[in-house]
Coordinates of C-alpha atoms in Angstrom, one line a residue:
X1 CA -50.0 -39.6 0.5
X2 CA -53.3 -39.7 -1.2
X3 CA -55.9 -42.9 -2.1
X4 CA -55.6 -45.9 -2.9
X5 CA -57.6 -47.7 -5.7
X6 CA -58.1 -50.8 -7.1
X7 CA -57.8 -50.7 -11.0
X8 CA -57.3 -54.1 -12.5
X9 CA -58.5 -57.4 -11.8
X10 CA -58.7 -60.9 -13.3
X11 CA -59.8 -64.8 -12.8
X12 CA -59.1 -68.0 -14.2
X13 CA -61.0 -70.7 -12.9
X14 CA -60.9 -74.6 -14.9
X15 CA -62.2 -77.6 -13.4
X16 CA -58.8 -79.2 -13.7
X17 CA -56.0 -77.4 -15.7
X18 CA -53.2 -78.7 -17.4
X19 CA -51.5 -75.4 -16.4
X20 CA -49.0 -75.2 -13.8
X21 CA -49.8 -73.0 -10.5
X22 CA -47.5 -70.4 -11.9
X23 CA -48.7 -70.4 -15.1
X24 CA -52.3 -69.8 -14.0
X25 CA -50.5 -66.7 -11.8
X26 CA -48.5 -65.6 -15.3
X27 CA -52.1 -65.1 -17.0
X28 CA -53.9 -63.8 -14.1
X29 CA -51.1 -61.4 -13.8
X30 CA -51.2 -60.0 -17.3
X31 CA -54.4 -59.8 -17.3
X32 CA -54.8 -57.6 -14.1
X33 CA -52.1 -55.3 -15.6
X34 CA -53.3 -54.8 -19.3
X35 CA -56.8 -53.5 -17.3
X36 CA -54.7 -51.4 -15.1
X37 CA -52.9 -49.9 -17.7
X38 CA -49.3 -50.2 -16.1
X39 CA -46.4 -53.1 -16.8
X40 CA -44.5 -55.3 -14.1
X41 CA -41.7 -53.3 -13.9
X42 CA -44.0 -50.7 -12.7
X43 CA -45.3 -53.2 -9.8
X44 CA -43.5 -52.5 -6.3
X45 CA -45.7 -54.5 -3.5
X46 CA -47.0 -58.4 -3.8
X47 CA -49.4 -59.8 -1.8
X48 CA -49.7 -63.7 -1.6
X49 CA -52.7 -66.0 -0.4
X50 CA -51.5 -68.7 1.1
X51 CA -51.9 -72.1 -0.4
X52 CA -50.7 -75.7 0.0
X53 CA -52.6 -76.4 -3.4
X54 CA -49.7 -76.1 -5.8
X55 CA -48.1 -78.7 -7.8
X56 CA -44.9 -79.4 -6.0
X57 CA -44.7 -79.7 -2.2
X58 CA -41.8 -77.5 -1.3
X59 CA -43.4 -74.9 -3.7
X60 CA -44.9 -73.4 -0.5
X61 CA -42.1 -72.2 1.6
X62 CA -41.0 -68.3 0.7
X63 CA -43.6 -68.4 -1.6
X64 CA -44.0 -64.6 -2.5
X65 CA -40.4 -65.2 -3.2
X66 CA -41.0 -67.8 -5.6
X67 CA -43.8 -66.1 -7.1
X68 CA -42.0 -62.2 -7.9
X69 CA -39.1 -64.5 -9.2
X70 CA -41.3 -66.0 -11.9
X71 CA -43.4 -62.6 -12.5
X72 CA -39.4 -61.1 -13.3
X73 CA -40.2 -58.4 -10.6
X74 CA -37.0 -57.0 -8.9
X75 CA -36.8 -55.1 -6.3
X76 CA -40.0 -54.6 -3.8
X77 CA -40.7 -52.2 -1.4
X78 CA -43.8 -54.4 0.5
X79 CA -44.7 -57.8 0.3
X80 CA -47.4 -59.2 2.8
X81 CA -48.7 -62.9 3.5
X82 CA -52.0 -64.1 4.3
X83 CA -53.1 -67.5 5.5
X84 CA -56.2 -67.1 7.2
X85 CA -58.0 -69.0 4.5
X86 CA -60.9 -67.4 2.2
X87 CA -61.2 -64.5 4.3
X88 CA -57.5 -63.5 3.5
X89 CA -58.2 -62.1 0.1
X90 CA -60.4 -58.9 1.8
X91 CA -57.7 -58.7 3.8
X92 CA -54.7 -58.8 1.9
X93 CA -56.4 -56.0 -0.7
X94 CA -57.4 -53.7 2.3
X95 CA -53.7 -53.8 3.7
X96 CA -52.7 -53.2 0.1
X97 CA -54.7 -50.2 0.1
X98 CA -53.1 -49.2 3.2
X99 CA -49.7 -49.5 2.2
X100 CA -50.5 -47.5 -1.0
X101 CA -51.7 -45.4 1.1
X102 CA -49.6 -44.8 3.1
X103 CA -46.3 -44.8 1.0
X104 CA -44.8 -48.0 1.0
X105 CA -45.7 -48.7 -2.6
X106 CA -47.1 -47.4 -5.4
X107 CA -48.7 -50.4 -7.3
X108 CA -49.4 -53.8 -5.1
X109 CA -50.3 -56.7 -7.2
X110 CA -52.8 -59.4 -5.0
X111 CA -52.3 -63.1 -6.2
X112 CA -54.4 -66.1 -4.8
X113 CA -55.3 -69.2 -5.9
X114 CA -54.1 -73.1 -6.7
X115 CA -54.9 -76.2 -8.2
X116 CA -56.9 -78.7 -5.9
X117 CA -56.7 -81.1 -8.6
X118 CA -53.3 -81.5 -7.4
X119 CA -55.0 -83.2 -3.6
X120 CA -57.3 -85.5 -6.1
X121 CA -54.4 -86.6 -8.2
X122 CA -52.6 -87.2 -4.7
X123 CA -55.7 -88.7 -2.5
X124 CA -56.5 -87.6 0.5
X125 CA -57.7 -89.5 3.7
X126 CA -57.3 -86.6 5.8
X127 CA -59.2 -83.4 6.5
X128 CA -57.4 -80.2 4.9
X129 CA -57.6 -78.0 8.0
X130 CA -55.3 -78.9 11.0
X131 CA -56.5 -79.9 14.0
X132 CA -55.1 -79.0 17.2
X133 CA -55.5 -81.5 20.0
X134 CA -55.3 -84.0 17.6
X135 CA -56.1 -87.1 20.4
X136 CA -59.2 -85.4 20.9
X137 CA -60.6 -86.5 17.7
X138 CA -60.7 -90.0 17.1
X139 CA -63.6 -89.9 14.9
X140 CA -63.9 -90.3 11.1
X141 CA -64.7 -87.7 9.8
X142 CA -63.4 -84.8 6.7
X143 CA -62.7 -81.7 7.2
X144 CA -64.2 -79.0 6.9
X145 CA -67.6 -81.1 5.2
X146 CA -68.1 -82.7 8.8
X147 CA -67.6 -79.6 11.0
X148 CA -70.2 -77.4 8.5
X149 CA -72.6 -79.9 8.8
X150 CA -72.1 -79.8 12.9
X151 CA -73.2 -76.0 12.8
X152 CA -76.0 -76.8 9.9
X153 CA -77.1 -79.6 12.3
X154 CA -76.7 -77.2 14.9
X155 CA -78.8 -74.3 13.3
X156 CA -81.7 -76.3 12.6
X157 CA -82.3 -77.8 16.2
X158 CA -81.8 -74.3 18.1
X159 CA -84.0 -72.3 15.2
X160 CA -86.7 -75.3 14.2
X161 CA -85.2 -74.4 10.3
X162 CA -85.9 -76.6 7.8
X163 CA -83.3 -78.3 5.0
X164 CA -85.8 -77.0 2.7
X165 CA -84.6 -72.9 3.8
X166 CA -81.0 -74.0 3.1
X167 CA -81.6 -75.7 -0.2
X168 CA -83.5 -72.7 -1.5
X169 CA -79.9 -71.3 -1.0
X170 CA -78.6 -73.2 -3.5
X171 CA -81.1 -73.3 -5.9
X172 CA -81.7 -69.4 -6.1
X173 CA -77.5 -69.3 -6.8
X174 CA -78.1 -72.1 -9.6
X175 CA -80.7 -69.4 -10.6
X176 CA -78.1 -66.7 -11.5
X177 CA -75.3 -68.8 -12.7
X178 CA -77.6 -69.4 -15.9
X179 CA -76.3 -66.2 -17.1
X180 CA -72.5 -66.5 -16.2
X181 CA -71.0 -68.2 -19.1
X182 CA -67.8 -68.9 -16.4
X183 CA -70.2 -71.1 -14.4
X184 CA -69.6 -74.3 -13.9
X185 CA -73.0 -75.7 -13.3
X186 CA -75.7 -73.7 -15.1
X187 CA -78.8 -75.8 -15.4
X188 CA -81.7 -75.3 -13.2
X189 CA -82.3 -76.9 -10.1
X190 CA -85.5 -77.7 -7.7
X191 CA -85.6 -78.0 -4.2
X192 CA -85.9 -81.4 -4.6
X193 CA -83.4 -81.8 -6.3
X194 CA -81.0 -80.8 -3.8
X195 CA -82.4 -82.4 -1.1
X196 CA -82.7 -86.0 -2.9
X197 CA -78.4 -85.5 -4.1
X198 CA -76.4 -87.3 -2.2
X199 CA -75.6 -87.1 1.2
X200 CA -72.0 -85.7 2.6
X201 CA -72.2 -85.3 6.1
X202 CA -75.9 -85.2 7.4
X203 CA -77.7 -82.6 7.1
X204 CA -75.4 -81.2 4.5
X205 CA -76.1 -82.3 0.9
X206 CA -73.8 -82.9 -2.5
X207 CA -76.0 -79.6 -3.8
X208 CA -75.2 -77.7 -1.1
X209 CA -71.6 -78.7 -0.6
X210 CA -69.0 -76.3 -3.1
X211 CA -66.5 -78.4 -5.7
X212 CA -63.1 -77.9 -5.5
X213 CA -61.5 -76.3 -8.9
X214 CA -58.1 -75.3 -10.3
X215 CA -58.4 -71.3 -10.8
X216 CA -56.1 -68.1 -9.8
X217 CA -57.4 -64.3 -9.1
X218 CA -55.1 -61.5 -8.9
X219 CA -56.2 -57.7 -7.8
X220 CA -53.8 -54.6 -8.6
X221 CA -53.7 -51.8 -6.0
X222 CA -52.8 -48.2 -6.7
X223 CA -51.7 -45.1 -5.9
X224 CA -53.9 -41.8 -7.8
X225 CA -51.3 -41.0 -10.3
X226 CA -51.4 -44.3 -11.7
X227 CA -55.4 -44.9 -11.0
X228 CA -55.8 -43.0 -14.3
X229 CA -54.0 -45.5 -16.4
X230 CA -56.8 -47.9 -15.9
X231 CA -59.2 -49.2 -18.5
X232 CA -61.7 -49.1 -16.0
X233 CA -63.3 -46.7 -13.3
X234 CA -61.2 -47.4 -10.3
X235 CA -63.0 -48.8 -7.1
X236 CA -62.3 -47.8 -3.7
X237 CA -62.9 -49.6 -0.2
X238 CA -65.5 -47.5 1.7
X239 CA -64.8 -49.5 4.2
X240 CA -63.5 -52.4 5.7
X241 CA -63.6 -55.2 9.4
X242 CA -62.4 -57.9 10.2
X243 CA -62.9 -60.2 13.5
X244 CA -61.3 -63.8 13.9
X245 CA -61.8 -66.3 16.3
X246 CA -58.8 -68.9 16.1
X247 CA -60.5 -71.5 18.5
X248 CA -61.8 -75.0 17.4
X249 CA -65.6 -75.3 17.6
X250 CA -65.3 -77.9 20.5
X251 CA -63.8 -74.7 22.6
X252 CA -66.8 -72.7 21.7
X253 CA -69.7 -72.2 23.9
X254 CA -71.9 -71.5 21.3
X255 CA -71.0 -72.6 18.1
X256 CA -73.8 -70.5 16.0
X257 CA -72.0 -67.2 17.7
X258 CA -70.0 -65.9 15.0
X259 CA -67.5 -63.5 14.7
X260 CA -69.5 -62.2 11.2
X261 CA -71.8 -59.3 12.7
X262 CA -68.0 -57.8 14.3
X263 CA -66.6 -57.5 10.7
X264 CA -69.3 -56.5 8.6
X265 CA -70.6 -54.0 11.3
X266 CA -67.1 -52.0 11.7
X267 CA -67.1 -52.1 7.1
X268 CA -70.5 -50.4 7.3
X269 CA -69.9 -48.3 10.4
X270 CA -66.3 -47.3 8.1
X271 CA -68.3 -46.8 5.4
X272 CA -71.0 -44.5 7.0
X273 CA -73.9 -46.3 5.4
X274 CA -76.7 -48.9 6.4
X275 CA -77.2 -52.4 4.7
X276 CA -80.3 -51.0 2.3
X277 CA -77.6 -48.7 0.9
X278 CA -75.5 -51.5 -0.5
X279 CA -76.2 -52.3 -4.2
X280 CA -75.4 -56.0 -4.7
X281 CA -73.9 -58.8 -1.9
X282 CA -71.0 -61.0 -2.0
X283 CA -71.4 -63.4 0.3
X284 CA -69.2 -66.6 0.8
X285 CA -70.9 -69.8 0.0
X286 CA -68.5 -73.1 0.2
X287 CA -71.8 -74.5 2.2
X288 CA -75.3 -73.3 1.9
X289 CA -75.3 -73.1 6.1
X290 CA -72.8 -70.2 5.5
X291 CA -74.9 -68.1 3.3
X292 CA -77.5 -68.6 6.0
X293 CA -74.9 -67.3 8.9
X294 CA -73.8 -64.7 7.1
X295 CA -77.7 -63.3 5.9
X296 CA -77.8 -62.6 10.0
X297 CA -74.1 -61.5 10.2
X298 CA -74.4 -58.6 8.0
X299 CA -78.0 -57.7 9.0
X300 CA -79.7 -58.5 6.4
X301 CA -82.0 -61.2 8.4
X302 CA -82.7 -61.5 12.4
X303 CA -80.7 -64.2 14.0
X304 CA -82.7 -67.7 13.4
X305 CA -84.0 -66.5 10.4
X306 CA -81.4 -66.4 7.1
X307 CA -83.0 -69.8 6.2
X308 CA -86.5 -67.7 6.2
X309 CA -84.7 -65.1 4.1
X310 CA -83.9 -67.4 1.8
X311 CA -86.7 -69.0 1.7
X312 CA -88.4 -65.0 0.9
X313 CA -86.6 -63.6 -1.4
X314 CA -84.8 -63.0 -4.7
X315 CA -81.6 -63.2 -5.2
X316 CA -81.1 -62.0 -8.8
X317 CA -79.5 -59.3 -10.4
X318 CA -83.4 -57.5 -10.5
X319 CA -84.6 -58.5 -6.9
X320 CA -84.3 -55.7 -3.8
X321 CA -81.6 -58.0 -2.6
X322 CA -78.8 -59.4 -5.8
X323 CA -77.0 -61.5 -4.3
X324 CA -74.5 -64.0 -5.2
X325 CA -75.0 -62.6 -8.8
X326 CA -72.6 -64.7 -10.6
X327 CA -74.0 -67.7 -9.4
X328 CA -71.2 -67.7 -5.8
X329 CA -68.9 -70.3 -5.8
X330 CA -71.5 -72.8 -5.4
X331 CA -71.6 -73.1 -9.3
X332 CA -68.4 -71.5 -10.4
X333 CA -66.4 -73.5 -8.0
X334 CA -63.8 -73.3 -5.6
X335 CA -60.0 -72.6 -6.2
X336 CA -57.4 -73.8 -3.8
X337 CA -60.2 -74.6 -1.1
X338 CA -60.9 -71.3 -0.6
X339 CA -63.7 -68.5 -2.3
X340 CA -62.6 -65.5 -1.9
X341 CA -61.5 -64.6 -5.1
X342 CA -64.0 -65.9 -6.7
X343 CA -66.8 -63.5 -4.5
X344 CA -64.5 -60.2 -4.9
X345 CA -64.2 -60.8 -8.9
X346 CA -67.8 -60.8 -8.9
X347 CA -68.0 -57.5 -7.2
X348 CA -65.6 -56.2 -8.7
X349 CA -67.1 -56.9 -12.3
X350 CA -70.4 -55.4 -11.3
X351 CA -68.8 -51.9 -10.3
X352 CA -67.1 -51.9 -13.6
X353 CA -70.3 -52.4 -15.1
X354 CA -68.8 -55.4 -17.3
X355 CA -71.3 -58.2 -16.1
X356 CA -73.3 -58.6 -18.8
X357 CA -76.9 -60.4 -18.5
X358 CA -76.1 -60.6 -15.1
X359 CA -75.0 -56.9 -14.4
X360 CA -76.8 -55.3 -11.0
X361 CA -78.4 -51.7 -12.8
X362 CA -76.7 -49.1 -11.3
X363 CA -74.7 -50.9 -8.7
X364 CA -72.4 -48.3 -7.3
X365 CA -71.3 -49.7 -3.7
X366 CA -71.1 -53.8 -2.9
X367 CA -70.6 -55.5 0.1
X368 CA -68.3 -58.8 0.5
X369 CA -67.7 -61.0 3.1
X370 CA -65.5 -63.5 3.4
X371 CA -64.9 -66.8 5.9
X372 CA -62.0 -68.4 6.6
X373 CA -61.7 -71.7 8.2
X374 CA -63.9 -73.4 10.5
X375 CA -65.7 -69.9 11.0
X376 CA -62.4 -68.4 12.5
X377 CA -61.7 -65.4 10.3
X378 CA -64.6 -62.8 8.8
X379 CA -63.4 -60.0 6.5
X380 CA -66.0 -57.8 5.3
X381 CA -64.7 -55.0 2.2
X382 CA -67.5 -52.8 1.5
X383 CA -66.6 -50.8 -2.2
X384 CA -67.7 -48.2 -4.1
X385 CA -67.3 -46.6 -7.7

């Protein structure tokens, strides 16, 4: 049937928009299709993140429905759901690239996003992950602030680390978003700094701790005769994992054993190339304890020591190791309670060479992982140009 590529992508990302959910879709949409070169009608496969963060409650239910209605698309030949949080973007592009693939559709557009404005305008006094068991938790407590701050807590009494490793986290991130105009927050931070914002949820800092934003991102998929319509050089998955484990971290003997090192190992072993092959790193960063998970996951840092990394090195578009280039979602902020989009943009902009100040020289193959959930779902894309 031939490859797969993807050749269009765009973001939208406002602290709090006037737009509706689907309006934020409409201009994502047009967007991804005027870089891809081909119209709507052309479009034959949705995929759909997921999301409770829209602006009407029922909105959720037969959502892809609701959403190919308002695009004006007709009849489709694939349409796929994922709700496995932040992690389902990776996955929803990969089994797009599949299906391509494989001949079920010739152009699959990816939508995911929302408004979590909407939950502030509403109020919340309840964590925004269900909890099974639910009489086993009669603590106060919000999720998933308190449960991050369990595994940062955690981390620091198995490994000795120190706040000061994960703080470095954020402030190298603050370090990059300087040069993405999209960025949220852009001015420099200290160590200090971070460690003297507010508390959340011990250990876990305000600095550390991503903001909720209104944003959309939407990903086109497609077959090779229409790759060459695109506006720009059309990116392929050199590999791709994924590893989930849907238990709550009370039914975990060990909460710091991750099911990251599964995904990312079977996108590299896919991909036939080590970690000092890849170009630039994508890591997801809704807490700084994640980036510091994740550093092991991938192999980029012995377990016990990502806060060392850290701590070590770089992570600008000029060091050995970019990472996070656009500043992660730690500065741009966080759509819909989940990242994802915002990390696979980034990657995706680099390969296209469209970064600007920011760009990685030469980056020809990124790798992005993605968490979903209390830890429960890793997908890992690893792409090339």
């Amino acid at each position: 049937m031939g490859k797969a590529y993807i050749t269009g992508f765009h973001q939208v990302i406002e602290k709090e928009s006037r737009r509706s959910f689907f309006e934020l879709i409409g201009e994502t949409v047009q967007r991804t299709l005027e870089m891809g070169g081909i119209s709507i009608d052309e479009a034959d496969g949705l995929g759909i993140v997921h999301t409770t963060a829209v602006d009407e409650r029922p909105i959720r239910i037969m959502l892809a429905n609701q959403v190919a209605n308002y695009l004006g698309i007709g009849r489709l030949r694939y349409i796929d759901v994922a709700e496995f949080g932040g992690a389902s973007f990776n996955a929803l592009v990969y089994r797009a690239v599949k299906a391509v693939e494989n001949g079920l559709a010739r152009a699959v557009l990816v939508i995911g996003g929302g408004k979590s404005s909407v939950f502030r305008r509403r109020g919340i006094d309840e964590g925004l992950v269900a909890r099974n068991y639910v009489s086993t938790h009669r603590v106060i407590e919000f999720l998933p602030t308190s449960d991050y701050a369990m595994v940062a807590l955690r981390y620091s009494h198995v490994y000795n680390a120190t706040d000061e490793g994960r703080a470095m986290i954020a402030v190298r991130e603050r370090a990059n978003a300087r040069y993405n105009k999209d960025a949220i927050f852009r001015e420099p931070i200290s160590v200090a700094d971070v460690l003297n914002s507010p508390m959340v949820s011990y250990p876990l800092r305000l600095l550390e701790v991503v903001m909720p934003v209104d944003g959309m991102s939407t990903f086109l998929i497609v077959n090779e005769s229409l790759a060459g319509k695109s506006k720009i050089t059309p990116t392929s998955i050199l590999g791709y994992g994924e590893a989930h484990d849907p238990s709550p971290l009370f039914d975990r003997d060990d909460i710091l054993n991750t099911v990251i090192p599964i995904s990312a190992g079977k996108a590299l072993s896919e991909a036939n190339i080590g970690i000092n092959d890849i170009d630039l790193f994508m890591l997801y960063d809704a807490y700084t304890i994640m980036i510091v998970l994740e550093l092991e996951g991938i192999g980029l840092a012995e377990k016990g020591l990502g806060w060392r990394f850290a701590e070590d090195h770089d992570f600008s578009p000029s060091s050995t190791y970019p990472i996070n280039v656009n500043g992660g979602s730690l500065n741009t902020g966080q759509p819909a309670y989940m990242s994802g989009g915002v990390i696979l943009t980034e990657a995706l902009t680099q390969l296209s060479g469209m970064a600007g100040e920011r760009q990685v020289k030469g980056a020809r193959r990124a790798l992005v992982n993605a968490i979903g959930g209390i830890l429960n779902h890793s997908t890992t894309l690893v792409l090339g140009v």
